[in-house]
Short mmCIF file of C-alpha atoms in Angstrom, two decimals:
data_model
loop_
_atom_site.label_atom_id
_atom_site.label_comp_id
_atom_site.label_asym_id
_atom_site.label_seq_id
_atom_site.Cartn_x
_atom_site.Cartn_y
_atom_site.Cartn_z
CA UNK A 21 60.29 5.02 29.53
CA UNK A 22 57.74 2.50 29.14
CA UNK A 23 54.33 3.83 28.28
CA UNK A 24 51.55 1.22 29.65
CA UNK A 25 48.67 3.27 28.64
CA UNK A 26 48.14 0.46 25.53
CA UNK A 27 47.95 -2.12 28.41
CA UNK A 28 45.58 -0.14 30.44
CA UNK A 29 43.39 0.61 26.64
CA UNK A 30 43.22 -2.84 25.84
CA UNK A 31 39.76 -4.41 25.47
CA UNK A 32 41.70 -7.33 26.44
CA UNK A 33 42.05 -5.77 30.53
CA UNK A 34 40.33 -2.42 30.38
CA UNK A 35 36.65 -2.10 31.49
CA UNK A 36 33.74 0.86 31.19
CA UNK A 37 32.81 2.19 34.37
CA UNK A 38 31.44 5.92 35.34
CA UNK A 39 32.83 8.67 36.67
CA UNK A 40 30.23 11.49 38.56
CA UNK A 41 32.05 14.67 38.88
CA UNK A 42 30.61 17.57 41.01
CA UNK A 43 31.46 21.26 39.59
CA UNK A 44 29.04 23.89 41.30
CA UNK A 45 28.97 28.25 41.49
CA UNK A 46 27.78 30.63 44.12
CA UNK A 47 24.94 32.42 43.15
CA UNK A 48 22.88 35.45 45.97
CA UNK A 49 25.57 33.80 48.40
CA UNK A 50 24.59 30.33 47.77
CA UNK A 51 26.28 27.35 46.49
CA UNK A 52 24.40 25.13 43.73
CA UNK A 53 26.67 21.97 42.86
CA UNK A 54 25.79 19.77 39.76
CA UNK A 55 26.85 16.53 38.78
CA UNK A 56 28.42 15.31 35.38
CA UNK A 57 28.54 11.63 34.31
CA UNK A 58 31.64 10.98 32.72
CA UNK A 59 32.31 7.11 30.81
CA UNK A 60 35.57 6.07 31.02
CA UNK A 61 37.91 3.15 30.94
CA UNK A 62 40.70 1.69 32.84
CA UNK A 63 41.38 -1.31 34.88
CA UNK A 64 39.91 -1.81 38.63
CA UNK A 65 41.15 -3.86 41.00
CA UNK A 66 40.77 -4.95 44.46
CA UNK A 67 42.62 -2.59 46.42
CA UNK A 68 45.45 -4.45 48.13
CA UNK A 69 47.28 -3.90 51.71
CA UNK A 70 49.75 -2.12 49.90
CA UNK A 71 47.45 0.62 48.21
CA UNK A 72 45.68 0.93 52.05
CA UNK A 73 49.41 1.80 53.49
CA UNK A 74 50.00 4.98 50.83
CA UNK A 75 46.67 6.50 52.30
CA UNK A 76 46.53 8.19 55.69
CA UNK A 77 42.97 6.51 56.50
CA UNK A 78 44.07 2.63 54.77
CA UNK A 79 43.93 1.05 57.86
CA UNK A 80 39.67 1.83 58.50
CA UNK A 81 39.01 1.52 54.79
CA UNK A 82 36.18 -1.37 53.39
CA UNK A 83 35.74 -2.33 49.91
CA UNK A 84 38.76 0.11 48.80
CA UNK A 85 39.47 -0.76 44.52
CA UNK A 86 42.54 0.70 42.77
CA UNK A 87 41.99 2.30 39.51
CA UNK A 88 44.71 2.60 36.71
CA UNK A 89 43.24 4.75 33.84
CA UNK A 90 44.66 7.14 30.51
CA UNK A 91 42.68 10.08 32.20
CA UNK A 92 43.27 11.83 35.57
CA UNK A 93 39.98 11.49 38.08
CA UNK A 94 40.39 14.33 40.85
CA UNK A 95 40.43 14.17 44.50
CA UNK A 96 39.06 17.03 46.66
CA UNK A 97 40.92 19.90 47.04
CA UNK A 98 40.25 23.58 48.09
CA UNK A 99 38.84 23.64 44.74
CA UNK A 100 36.56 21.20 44.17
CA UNK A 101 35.19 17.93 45.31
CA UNK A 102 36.47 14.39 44.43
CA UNK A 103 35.45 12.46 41.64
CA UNK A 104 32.78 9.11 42.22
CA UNK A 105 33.11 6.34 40.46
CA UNK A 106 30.54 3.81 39.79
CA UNK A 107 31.45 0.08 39.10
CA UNK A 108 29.55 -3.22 39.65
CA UNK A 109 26.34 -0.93 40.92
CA UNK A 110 28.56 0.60 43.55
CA UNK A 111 29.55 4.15 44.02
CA UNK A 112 33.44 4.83 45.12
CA UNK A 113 34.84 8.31 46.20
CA UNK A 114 38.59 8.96 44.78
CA UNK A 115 40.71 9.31 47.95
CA UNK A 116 44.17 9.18 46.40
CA UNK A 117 45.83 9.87 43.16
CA UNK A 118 49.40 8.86 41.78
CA UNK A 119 50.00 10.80 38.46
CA UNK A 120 51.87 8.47 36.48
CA UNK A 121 52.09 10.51 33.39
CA UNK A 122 55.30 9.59 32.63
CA UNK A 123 54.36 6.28 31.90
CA UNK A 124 51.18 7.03 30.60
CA UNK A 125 48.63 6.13 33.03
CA UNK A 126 47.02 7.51 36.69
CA UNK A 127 46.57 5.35 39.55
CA UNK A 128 43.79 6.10 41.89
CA UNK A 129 42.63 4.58 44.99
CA UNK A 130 38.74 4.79 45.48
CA UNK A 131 36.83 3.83 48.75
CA UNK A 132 33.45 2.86 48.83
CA UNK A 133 30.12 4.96 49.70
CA UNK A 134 27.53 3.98 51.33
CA UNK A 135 24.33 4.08 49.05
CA UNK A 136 21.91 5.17 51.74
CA UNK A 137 24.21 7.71 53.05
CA UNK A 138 26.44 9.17 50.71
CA UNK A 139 29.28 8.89 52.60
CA UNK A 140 32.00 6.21 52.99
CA UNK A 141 31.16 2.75 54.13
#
């Protein structure tokens, strides 16, 4: 198999951008979340009509990017919430992941939050 992880690595394509990721406990019955900035790398793009189709929501999304990284970001889940990602001074909320392991790399799709809000645009 072909491992594109060096593509994805390369200073030549790859780019820094940061990853917020929410871990929280109950304490006296009440939740208290906390937020972790993580740096990574990978290469973002433009989310194309292609990446909309392979999530259920694709067809209301706005400003959508694809990310292809080394590292898995998570997506909610009973157990947690999804990662954020923040690139060009925007936030984006991981709404899909494709675990390409095989080949060395994850590909996530990421929709973009509204700053005043919080929640997506």
């Amino acid at each position: 198999m072909i491992n594109v992880s060096r593509v994805i690595n390369s200073p030549r394509f790859a780019q820094e951008f940061t990853v917020y990721r929410k871990s929280g406990v109950w304490n006296a019955g009440r939740y208290s979340e906390s937020e972790t900035a993580l740096s990574m790398t990978g290469v973002i793009t433009v989310a194309d009509p292609n990446d909309l189709e392979q999530i259920p929501e694709g067809d209301r999304q706005k400003g959508a990017i694809s990310i292809h990284t080394s590292q898995p970001l998570q997506v909610t889940t009973q157990s947690g919430t999804s990662d954020e990602i923040e690139w060009r001074g925007n936030r984006y909320r991981a709404a899909q992941l494709f675990p390409y392991a095989d080949y060395g790399y994850y590909k996530v799709i990421a929709v973009k939050m509204d700053p005043s809000t919080g929640v997506e645009a």
